[in-house]
GROMACS .gro file of C-alpha atoms in nm:
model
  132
    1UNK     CA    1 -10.427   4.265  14.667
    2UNK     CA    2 -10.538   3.945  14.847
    3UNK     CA    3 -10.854   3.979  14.711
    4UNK     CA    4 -10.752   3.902  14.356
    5UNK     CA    5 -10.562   3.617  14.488
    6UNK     CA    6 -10.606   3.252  14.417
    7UNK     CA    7 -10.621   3.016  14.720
    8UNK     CA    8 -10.564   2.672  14.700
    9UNK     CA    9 -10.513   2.404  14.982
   10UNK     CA   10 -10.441   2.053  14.876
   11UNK     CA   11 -10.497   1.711  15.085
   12UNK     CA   12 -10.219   1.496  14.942
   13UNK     CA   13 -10.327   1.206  15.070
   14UNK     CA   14 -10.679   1.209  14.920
   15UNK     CA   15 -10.643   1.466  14.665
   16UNK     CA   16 -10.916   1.632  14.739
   17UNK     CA   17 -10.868   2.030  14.674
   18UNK     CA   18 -11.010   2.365  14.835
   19UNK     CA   19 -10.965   2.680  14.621
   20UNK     CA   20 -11.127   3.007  14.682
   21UNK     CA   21 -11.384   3.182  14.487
   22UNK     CA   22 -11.116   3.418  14.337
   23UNK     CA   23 -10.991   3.064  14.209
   24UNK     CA   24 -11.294   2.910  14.100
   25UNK     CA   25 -11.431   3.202  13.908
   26UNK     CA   26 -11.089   3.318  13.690
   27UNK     CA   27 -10.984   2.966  13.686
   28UNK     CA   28 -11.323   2.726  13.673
   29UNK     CA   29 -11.211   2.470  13.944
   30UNK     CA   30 -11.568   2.428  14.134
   31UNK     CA   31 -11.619   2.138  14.384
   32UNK     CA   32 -11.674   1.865  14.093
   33UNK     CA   33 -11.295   1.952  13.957
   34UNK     CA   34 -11.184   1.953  14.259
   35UNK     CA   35 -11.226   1.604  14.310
   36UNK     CA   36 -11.053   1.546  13.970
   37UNK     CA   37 -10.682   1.433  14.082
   38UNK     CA   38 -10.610   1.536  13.716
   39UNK     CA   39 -10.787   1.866  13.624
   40UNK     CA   40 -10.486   2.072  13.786
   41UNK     CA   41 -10.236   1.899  13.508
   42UNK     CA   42 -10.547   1.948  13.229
   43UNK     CA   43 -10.489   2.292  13.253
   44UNK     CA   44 -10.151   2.360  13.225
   45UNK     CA   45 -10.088   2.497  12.940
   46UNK     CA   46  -9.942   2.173  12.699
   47UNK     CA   47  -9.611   2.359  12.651
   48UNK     CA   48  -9.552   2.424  12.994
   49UNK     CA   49  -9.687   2.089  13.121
   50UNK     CA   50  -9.360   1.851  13.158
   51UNK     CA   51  -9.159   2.150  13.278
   52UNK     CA   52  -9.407   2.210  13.579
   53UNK     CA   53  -9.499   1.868  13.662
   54UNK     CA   54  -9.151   1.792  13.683
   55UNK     CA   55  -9.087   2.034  13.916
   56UNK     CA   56  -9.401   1.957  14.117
   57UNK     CA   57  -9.311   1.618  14.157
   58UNK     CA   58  -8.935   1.654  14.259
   59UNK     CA   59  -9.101   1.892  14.503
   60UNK     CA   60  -9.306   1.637  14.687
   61UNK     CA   61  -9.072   1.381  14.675
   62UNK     CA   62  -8.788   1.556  14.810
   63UNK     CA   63  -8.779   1.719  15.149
   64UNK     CA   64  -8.816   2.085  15.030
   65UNK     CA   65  -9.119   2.274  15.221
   66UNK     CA   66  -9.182   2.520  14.898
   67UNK     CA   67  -9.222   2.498  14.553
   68UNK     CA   68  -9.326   2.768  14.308
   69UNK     CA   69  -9.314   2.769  13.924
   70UNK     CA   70  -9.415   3.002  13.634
   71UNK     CA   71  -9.663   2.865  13.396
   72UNK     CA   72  -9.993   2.918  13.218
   73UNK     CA   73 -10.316   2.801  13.291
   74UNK     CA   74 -10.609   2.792  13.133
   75UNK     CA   75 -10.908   3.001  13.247
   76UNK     CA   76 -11.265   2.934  13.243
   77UNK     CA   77 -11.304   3.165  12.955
   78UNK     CA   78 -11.039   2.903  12.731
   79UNK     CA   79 -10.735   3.155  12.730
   80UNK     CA   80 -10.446   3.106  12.911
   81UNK     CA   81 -10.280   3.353  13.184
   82UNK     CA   82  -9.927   3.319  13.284
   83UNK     CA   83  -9.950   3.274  13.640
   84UNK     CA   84  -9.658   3.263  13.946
   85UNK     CA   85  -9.762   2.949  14.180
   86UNK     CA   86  -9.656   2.905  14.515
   87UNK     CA   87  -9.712   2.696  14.812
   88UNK     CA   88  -9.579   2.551  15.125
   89UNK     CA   89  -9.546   2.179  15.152
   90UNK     CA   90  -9.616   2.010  15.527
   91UNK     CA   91  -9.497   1.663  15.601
   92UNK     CA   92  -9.494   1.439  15.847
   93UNK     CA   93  -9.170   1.338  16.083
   94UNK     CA   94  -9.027   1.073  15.828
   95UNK     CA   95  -9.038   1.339  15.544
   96UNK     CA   96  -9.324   1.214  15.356
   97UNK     CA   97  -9.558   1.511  15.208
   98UNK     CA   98  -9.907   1.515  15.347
   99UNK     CA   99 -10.062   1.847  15.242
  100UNK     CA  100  -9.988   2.152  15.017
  101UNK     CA  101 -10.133   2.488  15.092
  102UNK     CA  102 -10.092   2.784  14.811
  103UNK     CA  103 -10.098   3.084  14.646
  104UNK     CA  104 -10.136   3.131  14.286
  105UNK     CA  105 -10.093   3.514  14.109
  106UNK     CA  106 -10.222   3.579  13.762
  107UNK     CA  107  -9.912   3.776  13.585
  108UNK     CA  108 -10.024   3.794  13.278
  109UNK     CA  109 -10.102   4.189  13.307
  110UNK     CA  110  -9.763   4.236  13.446
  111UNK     CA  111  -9.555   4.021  13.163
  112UNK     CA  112  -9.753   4.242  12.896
  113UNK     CA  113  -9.654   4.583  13.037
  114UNK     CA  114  -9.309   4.460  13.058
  115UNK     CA  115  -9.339   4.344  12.723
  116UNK     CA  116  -9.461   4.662  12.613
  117UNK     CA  117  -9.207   4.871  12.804
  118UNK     CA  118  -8.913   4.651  12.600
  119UNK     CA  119  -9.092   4.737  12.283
  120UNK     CA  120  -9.092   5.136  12.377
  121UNK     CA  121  -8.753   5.128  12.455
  122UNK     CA  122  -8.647   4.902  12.182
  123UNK     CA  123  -8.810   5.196  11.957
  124UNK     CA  124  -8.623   5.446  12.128
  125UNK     CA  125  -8.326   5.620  11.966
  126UNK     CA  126  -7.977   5.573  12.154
  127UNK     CA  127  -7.876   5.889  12.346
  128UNK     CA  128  -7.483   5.913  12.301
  129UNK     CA  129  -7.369   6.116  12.638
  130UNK     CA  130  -6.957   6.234  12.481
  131UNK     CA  131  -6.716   6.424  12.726
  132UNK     CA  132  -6.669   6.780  12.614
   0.00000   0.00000   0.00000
């Protein structure tokens, strides 16, 4: 539901960052992070970190208006949900990206039934249909 939803909005130019409360509480990015250009890229998971910045980057310096990427982030509480990231990307008439508004879904909850629905199938025995 949109309620469990993180919001983000993010001034390019200055960096500076609006989240939501949904945001701020699972995540831990209050007003003082916000102003952090680098607490975003702190949290990203070290494994995942190249792979998304990467991607980020092209994003803003090419003329796509949308990005998304699968990564985890660290929440307040020190662990780490996997989380699908989205956004649109405005710019201005020569291209140049001003401003990024978002989305960002926690999916850890849904990559561990998934993972649990492999490993009851996995444990399954074959069923072998034959013609009669």
């Amino acid at each position: 539901s949109a309620a469990n939803d993180c919001f983000w909005d993010l001034d390019l130019q200055s960096g500076a960052c609006w989240s939501n409360e949904t945001f701020q509480t699972l995540f831990g990015s209050d007003q003082e992070a916000a102003l952090d250009k680098n607490w975003w890229q702190n949290q990203i998971h070290p494994s995942d970190r190249k792979a998304t910045l990467e991607s980020w980057e092209a994003s803003l310096a090419g003329n796509r208006d949308r990005w998304s990427a699968q990564y985890r982030l660290q929440r307040r509480d020190g662990t780490y949900a996997t989380v699908l990231d989205r956004c649109f990307i405005l710019r201005d008439r020569e291209g140049k990206a001003l401003r990024a508004a978002g989305s960002l879904m926690d999916m850890s909850a849904i990559r561990a039934a998934e993972s649990r629905l492999q490993q009851l199938a996995d444990a399954m025995p074959q069923i072998v249909w034959t013609a009669d």
